[in-house]
mmCIF file with all atom_site columns, C-alpha atoms in Angstrom:
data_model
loop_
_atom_site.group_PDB
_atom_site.id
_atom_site.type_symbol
_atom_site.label_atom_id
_atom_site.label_alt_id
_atom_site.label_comp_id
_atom_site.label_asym_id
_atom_site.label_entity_id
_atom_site.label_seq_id
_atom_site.pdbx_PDB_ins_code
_atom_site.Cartn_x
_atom_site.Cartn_y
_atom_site.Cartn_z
_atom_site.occupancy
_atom_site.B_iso_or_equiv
_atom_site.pdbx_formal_charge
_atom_site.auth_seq_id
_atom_site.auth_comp_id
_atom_site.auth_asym_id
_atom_site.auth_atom_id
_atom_site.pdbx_PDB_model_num
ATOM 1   C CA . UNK Z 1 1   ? -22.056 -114.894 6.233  1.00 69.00 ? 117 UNK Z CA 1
ATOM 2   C CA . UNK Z 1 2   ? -21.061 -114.028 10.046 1.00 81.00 ? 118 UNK Z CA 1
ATOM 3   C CA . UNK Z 1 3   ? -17.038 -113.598 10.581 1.00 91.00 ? 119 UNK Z CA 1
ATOM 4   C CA . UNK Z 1 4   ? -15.279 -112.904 13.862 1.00 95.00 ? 120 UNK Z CA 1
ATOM 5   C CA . UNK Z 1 5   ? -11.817 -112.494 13.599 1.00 96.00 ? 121 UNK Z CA 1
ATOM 6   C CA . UNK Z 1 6   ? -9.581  -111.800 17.131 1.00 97.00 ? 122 UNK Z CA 1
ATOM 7   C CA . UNK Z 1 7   ? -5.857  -113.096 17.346 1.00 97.00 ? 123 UNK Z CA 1
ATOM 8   C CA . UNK Z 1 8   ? -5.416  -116.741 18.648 1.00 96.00 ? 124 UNK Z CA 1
ATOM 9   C CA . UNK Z 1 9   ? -2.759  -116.120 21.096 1.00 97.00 ? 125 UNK Z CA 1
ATOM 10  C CA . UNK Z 1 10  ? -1.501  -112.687 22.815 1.00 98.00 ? 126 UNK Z CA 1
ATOM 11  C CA . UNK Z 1 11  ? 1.671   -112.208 25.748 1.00 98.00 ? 127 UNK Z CA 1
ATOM 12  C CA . UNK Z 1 12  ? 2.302   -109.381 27.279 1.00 97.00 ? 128 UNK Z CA 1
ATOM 13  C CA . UNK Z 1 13  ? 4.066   -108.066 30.966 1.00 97.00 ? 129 UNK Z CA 1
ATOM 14  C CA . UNK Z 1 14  ? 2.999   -107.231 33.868 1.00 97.00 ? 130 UNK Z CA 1
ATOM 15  C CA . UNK Z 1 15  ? 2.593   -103.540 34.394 1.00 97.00 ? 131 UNK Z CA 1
ATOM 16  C CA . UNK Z 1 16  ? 2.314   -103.023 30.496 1.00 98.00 ? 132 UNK Z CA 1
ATOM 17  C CA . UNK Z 1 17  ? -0.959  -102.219 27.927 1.00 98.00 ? 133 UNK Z CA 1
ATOM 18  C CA . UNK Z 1 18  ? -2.007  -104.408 25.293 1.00 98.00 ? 134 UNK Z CA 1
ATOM 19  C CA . UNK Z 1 19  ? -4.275  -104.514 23.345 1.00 98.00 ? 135 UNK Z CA 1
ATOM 20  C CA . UNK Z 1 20  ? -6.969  -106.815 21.286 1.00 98.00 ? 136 UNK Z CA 1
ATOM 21  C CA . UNK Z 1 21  ? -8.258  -106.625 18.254 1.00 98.00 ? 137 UNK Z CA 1
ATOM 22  C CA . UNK Z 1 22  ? -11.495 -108.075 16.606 1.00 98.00 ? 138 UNK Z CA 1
ATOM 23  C CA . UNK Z 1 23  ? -12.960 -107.332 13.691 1.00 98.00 ? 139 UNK Z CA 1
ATOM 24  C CA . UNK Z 1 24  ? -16.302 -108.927 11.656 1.00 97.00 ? 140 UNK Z CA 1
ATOM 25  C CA . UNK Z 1 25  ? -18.290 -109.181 9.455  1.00 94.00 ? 141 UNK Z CA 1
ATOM 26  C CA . UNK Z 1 26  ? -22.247 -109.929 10.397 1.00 90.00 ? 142 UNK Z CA 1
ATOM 27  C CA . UNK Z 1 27  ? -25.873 -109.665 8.745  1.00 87.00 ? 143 UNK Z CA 1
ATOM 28  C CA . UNK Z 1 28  ? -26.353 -107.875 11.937 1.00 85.00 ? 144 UNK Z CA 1
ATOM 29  C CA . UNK Z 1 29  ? -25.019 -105.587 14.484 1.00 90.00 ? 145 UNK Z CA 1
ATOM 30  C CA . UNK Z 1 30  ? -27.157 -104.786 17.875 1.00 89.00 ? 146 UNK Z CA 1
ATOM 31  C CA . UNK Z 1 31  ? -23.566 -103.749 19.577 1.00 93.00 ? 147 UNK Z CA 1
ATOM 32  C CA . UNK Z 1 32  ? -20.409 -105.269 20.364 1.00 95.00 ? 148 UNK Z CA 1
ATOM 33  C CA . UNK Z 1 33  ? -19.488 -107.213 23.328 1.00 96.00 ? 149 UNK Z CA 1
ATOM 34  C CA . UNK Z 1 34  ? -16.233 -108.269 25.023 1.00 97.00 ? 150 UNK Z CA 1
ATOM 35  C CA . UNK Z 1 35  ? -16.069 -111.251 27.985 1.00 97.00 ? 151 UNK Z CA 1
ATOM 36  C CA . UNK Z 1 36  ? -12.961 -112.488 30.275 1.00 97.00 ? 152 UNK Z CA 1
ATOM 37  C CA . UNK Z 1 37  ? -13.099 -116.111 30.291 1.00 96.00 ? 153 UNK Z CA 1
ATOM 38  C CA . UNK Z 1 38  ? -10.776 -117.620 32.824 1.00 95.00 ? 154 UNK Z CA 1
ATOM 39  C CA . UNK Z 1 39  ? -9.726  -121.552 31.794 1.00 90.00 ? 155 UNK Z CA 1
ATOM 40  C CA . UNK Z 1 40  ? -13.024 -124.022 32.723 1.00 89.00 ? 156 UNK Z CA 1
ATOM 41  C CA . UNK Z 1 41  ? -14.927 -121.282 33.849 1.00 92.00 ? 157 UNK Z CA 1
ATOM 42  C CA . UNK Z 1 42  ? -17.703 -118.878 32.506 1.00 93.00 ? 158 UNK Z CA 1
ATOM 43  C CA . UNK Z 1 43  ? -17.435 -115.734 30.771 1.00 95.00 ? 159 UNK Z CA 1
ATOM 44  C CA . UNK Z 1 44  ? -17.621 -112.688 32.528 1.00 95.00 ? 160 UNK Z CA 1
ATOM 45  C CA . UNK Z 1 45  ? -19.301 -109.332 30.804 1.00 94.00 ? 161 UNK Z CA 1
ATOM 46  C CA . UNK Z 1 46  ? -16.648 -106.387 30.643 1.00 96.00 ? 162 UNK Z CA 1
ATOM 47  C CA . UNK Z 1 47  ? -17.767 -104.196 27.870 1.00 95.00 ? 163 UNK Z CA 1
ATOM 48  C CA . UNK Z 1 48  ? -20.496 -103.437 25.286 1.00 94.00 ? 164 UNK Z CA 1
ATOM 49  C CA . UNK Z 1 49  ? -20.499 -100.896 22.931 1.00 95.00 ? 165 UNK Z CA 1
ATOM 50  C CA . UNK Z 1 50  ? -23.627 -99.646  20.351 1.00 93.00 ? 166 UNK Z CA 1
ATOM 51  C CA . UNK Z 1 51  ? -21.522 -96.147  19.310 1.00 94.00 ? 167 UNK Z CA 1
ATOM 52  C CA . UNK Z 1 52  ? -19.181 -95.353  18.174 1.00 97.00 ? 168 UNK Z CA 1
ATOM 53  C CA . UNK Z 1 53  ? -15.870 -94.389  19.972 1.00 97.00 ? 169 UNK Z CA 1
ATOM 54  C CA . UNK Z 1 54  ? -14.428 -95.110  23.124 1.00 97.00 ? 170 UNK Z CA 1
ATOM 55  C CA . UNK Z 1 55  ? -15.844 -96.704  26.372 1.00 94.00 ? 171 UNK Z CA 1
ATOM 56  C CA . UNK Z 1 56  ? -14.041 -96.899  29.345 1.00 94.00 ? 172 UNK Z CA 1
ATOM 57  C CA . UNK Z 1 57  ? -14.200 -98.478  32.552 1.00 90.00 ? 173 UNK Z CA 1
ATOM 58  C CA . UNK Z 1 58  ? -11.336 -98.781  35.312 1.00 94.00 ? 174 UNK Z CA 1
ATOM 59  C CA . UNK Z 1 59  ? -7.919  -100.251 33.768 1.00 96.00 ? 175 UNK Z CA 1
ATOM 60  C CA . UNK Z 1 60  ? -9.724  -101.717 30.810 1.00 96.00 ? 176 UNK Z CA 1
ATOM 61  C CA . UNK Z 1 61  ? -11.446 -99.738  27.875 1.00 97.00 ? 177 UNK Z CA 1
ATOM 62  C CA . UNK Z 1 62  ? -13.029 -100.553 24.742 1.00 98.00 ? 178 UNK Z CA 1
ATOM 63  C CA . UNK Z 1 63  ? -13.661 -98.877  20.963 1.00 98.00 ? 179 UNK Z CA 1
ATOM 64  C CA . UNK Z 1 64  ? -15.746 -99.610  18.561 1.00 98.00 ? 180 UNK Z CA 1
ATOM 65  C CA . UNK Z 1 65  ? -16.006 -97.627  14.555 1.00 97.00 ? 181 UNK Z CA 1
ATOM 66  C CA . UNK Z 1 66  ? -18.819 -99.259  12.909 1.00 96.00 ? 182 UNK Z CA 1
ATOM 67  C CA . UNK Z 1 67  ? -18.080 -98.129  9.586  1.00 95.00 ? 183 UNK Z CA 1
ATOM 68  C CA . UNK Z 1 68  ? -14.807 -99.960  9.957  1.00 96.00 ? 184 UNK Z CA 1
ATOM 69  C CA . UNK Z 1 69  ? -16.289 -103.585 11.614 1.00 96.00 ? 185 UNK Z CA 1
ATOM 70  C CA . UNK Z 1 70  ? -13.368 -102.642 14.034 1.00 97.00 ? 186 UNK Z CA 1
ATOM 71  C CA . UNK Z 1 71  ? -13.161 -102.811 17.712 1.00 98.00 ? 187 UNK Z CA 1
ATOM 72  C CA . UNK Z 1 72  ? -10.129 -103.096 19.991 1.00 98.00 ? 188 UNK Z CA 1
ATOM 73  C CA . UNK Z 1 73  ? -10.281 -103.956 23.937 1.00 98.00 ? 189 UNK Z CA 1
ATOM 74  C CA . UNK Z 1 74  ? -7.419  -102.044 25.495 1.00 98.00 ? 190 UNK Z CA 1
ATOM 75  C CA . UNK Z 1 75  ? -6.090  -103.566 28.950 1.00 98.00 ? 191 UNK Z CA 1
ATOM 76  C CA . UNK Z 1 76  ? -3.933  -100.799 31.440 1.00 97.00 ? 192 UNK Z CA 1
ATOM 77  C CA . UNK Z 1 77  ? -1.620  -102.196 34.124 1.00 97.00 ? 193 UNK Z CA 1
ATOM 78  C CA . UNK Z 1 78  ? -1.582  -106.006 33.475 1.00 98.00 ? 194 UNK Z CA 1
ATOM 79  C CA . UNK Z 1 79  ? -1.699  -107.752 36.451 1.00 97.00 ? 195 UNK Z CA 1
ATOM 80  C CA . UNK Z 1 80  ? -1.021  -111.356 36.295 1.00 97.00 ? 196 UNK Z CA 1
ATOM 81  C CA . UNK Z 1 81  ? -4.768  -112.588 36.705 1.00 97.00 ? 197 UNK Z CA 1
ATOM 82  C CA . UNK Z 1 82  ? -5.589  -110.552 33.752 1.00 98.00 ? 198 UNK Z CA 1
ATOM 83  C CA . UNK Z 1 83  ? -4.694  -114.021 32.128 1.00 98.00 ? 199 UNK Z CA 1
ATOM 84  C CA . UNK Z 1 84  ? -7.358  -115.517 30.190 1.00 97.00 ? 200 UNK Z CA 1
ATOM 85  C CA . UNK Z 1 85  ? -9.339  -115.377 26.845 1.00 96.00 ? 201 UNK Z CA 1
ATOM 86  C CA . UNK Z 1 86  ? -10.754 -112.866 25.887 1.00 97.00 ? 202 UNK Z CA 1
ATOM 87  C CA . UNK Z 1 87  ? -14.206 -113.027 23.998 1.00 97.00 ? 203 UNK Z CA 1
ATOM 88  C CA . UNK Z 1 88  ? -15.356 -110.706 21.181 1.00 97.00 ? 204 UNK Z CA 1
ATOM 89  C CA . UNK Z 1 89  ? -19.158 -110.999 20.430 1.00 96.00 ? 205 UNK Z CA 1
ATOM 90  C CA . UNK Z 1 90  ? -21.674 -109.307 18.111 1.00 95.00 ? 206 UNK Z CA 1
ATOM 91  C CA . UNK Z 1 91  ? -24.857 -109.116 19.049 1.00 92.00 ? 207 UNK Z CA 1
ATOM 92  C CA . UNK Z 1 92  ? -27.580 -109.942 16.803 1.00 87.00 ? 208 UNK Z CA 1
ATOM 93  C CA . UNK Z 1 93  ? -31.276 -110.832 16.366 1.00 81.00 ? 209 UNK Z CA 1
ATOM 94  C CA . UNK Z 1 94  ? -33.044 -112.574 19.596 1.00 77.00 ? 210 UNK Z CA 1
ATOM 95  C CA . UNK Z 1 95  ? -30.383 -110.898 21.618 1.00 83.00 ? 211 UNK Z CA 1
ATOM 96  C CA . UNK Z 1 96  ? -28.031 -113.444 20.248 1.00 89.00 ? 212 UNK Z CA 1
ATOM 97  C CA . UNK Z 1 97  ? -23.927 -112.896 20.284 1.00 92.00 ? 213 UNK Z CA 1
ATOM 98  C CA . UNK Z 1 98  ? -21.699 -114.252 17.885 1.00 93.00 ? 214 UNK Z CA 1
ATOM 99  C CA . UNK Z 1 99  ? -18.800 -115.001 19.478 1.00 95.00 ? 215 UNK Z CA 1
ATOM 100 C CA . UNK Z 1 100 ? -15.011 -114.813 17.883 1.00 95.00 ? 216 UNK Z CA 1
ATOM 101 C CA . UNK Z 1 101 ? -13.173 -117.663 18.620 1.00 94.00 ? 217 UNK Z CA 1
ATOM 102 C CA . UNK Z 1 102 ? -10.875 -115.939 21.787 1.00 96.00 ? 218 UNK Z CA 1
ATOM 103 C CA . UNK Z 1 103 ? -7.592  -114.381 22.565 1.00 97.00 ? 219 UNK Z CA 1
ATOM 104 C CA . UNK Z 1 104 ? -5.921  -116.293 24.680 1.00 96.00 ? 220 UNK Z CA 1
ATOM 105 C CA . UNK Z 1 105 ? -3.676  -113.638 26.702 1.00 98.00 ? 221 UNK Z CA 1
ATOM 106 C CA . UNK Z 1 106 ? -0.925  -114.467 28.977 1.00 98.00 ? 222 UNK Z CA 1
ATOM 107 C CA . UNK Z 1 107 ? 0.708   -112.161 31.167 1.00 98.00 ? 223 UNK Z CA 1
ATOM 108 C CA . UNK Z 1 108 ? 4.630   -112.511 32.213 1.00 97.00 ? 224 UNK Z CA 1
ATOM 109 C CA . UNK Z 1 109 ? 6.088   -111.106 34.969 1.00 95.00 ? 225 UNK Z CA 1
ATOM 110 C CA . UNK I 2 1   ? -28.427 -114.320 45.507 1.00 62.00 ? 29  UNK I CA 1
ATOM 111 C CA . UNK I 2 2   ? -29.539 -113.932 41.842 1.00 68.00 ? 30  UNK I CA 1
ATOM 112 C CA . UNK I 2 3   ? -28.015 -115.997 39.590 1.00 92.00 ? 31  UNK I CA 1
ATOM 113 C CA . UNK I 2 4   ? -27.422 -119.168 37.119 1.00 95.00 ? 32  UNK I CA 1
ATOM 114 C CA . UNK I 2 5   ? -26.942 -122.800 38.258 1.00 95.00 ? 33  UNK I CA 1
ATOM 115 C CA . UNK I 2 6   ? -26.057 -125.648 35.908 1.00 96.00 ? 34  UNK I CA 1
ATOM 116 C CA . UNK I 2 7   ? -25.449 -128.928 37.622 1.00 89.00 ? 35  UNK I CA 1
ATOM 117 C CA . UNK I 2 8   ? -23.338 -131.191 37.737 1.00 90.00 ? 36  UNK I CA 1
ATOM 118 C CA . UNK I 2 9   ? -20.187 -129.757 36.904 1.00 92.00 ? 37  UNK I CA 1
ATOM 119 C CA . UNK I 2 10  ? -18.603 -132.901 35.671 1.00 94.00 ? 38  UNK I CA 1
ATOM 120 C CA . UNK I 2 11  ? -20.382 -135.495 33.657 1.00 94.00 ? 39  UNK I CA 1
ATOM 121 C CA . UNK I 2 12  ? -19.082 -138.608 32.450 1.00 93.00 ? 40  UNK I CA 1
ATOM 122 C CA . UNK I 2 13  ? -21.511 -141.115 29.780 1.00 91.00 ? 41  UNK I CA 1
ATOM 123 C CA . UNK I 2 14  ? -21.127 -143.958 27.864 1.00 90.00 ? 42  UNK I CA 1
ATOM 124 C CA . UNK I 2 15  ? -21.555 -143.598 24.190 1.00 89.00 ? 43  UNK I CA 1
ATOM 125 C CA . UNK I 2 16  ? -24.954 -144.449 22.754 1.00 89.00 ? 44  UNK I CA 1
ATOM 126 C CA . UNK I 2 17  ? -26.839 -142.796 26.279 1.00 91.00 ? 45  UNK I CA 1
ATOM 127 C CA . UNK I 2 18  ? -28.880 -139.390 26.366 1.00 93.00 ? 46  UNK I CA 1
ATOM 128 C CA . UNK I 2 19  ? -27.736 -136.922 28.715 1.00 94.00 ? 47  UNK I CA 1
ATOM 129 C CA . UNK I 2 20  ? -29.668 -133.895 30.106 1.00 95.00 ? 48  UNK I CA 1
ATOM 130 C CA . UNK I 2 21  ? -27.970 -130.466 31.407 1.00 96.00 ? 49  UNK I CA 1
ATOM 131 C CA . UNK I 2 22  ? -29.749 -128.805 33.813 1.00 96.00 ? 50  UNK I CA 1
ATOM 132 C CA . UNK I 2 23  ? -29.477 -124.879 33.828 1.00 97.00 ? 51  UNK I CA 1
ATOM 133 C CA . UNK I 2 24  ? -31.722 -122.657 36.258 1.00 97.00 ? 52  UNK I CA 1
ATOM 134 C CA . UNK I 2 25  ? -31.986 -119.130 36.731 1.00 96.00 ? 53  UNK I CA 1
ATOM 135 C CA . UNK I 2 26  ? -33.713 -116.975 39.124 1.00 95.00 ? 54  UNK I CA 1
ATOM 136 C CA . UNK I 2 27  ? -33.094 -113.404 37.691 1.00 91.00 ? 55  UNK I CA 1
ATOM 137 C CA . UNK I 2 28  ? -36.398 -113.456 36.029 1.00 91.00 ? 56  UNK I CA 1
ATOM 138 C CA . UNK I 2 29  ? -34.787 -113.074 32.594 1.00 92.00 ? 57  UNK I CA 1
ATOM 139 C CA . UNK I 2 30  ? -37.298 -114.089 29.370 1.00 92.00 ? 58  UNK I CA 1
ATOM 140 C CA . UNK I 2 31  ? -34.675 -115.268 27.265 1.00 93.00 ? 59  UNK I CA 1
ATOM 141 C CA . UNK I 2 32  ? -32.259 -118.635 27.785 1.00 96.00 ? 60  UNK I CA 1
ATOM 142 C CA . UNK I 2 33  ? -29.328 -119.791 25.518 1.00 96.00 ? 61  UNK I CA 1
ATOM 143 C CA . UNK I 2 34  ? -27.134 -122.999 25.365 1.00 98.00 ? 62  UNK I CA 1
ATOM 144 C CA . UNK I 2 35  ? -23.718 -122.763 23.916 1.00 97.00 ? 63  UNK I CA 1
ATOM 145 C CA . UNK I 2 36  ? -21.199 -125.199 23.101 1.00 97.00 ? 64  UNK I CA 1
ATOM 146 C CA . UNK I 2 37  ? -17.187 -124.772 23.760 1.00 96.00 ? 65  UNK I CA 1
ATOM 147 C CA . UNK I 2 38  ? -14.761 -126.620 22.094 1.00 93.00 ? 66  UNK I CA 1
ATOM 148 C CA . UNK I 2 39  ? -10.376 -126.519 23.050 1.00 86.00 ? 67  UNK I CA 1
ATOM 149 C CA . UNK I 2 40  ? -9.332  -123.266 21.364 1.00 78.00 ? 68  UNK I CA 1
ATOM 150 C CA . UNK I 2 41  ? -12.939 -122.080 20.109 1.00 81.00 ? 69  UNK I CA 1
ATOM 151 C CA . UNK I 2 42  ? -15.110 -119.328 20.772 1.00 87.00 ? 70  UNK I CA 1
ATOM 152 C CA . UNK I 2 43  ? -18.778 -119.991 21.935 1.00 95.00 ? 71  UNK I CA 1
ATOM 153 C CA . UNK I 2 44  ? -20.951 -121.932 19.172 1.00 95.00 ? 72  UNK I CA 1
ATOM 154 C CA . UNK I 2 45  ? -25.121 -121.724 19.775 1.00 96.00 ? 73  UNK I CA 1
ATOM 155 C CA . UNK I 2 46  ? -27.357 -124.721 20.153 1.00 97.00 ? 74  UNK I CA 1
ATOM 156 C CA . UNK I 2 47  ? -30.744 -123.499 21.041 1.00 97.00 ? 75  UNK I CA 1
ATOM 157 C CA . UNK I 2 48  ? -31.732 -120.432 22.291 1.00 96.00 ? 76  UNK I CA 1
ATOM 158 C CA . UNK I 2 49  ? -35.622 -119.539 23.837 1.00 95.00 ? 77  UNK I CA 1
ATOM 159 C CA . UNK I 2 50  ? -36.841 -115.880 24.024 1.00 92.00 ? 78  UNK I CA 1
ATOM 160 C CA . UNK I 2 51  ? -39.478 -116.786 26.093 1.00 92.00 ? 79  UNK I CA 1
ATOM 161 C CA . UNK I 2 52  ? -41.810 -119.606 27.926 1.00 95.00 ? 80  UNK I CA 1
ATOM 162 C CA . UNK I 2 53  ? -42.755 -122.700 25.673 1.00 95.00 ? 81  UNK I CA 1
ATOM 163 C CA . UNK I 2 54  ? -41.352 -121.195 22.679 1.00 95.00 ? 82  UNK I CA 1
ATOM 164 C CA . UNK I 2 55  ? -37.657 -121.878 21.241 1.00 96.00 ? 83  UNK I CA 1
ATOM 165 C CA . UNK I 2 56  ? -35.175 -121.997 18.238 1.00 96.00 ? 84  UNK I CA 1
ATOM 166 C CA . UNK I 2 57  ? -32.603 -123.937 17.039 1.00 96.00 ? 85  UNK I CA 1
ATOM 167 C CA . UNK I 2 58  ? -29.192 -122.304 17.148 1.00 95.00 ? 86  UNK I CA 1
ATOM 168 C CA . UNK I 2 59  ? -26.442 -122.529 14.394 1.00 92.00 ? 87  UNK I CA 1
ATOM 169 C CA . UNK I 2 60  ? -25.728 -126.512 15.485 1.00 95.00 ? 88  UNK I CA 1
ATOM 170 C CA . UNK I 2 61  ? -28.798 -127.671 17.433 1.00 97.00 ? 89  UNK I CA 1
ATOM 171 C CA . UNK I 2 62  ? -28.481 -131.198 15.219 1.00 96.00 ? 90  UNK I CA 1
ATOM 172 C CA . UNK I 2 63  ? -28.470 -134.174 17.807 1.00 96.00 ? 91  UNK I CA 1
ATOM 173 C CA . UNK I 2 64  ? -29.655 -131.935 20.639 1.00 97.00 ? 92  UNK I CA 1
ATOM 174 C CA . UNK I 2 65  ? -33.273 -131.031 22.164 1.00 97.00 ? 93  UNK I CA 1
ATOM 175 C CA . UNK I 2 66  ? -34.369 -128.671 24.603 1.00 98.00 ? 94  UNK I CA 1
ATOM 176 C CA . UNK I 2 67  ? -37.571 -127.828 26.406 1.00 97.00 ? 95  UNK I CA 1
ATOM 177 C CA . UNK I 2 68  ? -39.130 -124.464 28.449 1.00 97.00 ? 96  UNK I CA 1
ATOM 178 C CA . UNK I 2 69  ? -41.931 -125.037 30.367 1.00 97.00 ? 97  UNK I CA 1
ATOM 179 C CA . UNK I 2 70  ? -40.806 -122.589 32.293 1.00 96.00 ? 98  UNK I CA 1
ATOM 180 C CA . UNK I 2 71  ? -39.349 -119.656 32.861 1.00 96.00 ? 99  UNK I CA 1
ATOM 181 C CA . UNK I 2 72  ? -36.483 -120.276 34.823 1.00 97.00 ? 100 UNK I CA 1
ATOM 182 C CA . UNK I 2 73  ? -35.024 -123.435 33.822 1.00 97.00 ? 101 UNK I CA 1
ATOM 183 C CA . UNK I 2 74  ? -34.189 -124.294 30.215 1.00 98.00 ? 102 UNK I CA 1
ATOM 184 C CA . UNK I 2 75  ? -32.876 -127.957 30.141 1.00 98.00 ? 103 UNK I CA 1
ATOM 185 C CA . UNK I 2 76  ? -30.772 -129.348 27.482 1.00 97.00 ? 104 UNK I CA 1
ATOM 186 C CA . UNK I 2 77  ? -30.488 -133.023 26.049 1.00 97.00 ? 105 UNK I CA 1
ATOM 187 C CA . UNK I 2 78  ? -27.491 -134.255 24.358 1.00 95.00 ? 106 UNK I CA 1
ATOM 188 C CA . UNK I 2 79  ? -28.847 -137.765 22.437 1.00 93.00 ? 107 UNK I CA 1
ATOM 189 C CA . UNK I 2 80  ? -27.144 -139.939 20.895 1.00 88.00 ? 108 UNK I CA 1
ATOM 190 C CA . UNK I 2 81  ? -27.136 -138.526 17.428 1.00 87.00 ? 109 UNK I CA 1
ATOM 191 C CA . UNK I 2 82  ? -24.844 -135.833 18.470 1.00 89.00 ? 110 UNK I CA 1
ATOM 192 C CA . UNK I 2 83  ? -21.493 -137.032 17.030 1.00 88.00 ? 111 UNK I CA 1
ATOM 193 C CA . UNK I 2 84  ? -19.003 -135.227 18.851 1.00 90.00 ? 112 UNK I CA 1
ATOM 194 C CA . UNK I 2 85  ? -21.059 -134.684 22.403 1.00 93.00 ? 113 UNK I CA 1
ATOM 195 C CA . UNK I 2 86  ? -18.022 -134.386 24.779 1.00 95.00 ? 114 UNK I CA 1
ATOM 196 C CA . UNK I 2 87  ? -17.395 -130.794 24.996 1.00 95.00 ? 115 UNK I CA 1
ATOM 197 C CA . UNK I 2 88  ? -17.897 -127.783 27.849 1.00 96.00 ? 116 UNK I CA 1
ATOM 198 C CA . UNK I 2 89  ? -21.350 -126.398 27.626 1.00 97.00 ? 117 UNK I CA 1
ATOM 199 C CA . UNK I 2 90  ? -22.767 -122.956 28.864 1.00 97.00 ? 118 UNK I CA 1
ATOM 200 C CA . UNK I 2 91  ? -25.661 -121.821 29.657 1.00 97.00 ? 119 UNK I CA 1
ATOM 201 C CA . UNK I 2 92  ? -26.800 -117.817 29.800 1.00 96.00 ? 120 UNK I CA 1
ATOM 202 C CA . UNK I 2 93  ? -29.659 -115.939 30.258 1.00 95.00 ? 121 UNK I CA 1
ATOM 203 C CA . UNK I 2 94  ? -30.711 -112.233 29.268 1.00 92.00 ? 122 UNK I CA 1
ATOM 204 C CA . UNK I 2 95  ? -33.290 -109.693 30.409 1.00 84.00 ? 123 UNK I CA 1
ATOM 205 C CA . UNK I 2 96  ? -35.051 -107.076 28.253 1.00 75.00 ? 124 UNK I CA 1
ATOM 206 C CA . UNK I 2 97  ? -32.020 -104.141 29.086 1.00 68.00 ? 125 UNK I CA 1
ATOM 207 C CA . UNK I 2 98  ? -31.022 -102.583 25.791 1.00 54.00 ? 126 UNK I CA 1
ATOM 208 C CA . UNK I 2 99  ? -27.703 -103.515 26.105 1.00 62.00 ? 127 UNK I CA 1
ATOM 209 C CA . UNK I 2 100 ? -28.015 -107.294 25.815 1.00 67.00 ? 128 UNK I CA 1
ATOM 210 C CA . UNK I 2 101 ? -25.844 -108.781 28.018 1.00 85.00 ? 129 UNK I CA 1
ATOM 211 C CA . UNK I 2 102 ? -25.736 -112.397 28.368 1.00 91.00 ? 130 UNK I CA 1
ATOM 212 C CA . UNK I 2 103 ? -25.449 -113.520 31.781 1.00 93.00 ? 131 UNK I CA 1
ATOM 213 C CA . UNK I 2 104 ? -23.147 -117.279 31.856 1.00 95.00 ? 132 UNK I CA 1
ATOM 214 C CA . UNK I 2 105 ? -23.914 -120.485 34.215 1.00 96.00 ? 133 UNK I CA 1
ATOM 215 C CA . UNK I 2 106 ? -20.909 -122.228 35.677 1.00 95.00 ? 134 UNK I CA 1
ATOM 216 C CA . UNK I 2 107 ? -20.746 -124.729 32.611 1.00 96.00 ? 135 UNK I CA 1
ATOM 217 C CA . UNK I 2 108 ? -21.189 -128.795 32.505 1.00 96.00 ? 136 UNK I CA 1
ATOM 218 C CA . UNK I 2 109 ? -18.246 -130.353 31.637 1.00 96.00 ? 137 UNK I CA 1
ATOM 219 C CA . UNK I 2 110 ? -19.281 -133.459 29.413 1.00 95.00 ? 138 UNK I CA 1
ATOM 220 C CA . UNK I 2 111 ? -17.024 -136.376 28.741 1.00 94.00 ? 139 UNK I CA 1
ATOM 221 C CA . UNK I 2 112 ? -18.493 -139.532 26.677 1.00 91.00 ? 140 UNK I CA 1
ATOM 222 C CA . UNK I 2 113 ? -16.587 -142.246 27.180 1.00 87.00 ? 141 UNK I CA 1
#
């Protein structure tokens, strides 16, 4: 079967790191995928990673062990629109993702 | 600019009615997906099309249809056997980069009243 698993709910403040989990559990793995969703709008592509290790880019970064199913997103210097859900998503056959079902982060001043 | 339109944003039906979602892209991509989002949930697939007048049926395509005559629009109809129709639905394209990235419309709100 295909499991996602990323926390429901996440808060964290301003300034500060956090960081989100995911792990799963697939029939298939063409690389791992992380997307910003903002309430009612689209997701937004941040990371992918096919390797393992760490990929970074700006204030956010994202890992990835294979062996493990693991992969964390890691978010530097929360700013206050950093607030939204964040998307975990395996990739699969067709180019199809399998998403988790979000991590719904909210940053306090 | 390059990118994907679904229209309208909002849509409101009466039970019982078909609906159809537009989604159009112009960044030449071969492959189209539709995705359903629920309150609280992650994205859930209803069809998905890897290429002109050929497509597959997602992990709950039951009580929706789709069609690709071409390549940059990938229509979706909600009918009236879909129980549970009012939800937020995406649409995303993809080109042939290794990476895969999905590339998301604005999203069709449905409500069925």
């Amino acid at each position: 079967g295909q499991n996602i698993d990323q926390p429901t709910e996440m808060t964290a403040t301003e300034g500060a790191i956090v960081q989100i989990n995911c792990t799963y559990q697939t029939s298939g793995f063409n690389g791992l995928f992380w997307y910003q969703q903002h309430a009612g709008e689209a997701p937004t592509f941040l990371s992918y990673n096919v390797l393992d290790g760490l990929e970074e880019k700006g204030r956010f970064s994202s890992f990835l062990s294979r062996s493990k199913g693991y992969s964390y997103l890691l978010l530097k210097e929360l700013q206050m629109k950093d607030s939204a859900s964040y998307l975990c998503a395996v990739g699969n056959q067709g180019g199809k993702l399998i998403f988790g079902q979000g991590t719904e982060l909210s940053v306090k001043p | 600019d390059g990118g994907i339109t679904q229209s309208p944003k909002y849509l409101f039906r009466k039970e019982g009615q078909n609906v159809t979602l537009s989604c159009e892209q112009n960044l030449n991509h071969d492959a189209m997906y539709w995705y359903r989002q629920d309150p609280g949930q992650g994205l859930r697939l209803i069809y998905y099309s890897q290429i002109v007048n050929d497509f597959q049926k997602g992990d709950i395509a039951e009580g929706y249809s789709v069609s690709r005559e071409k390549k940059e629009s990938f229509p979706l109809t909600v009918t009236s056997a879909q129980k549970n129709p009012t939800a937020f639905y995406l649409c995303a394209s993809r080109g042939t980069s290794l990476n895969y990235e999905q590339f998301f419309g604005p999203g069709t709100r449905l409500t069925v009243l």
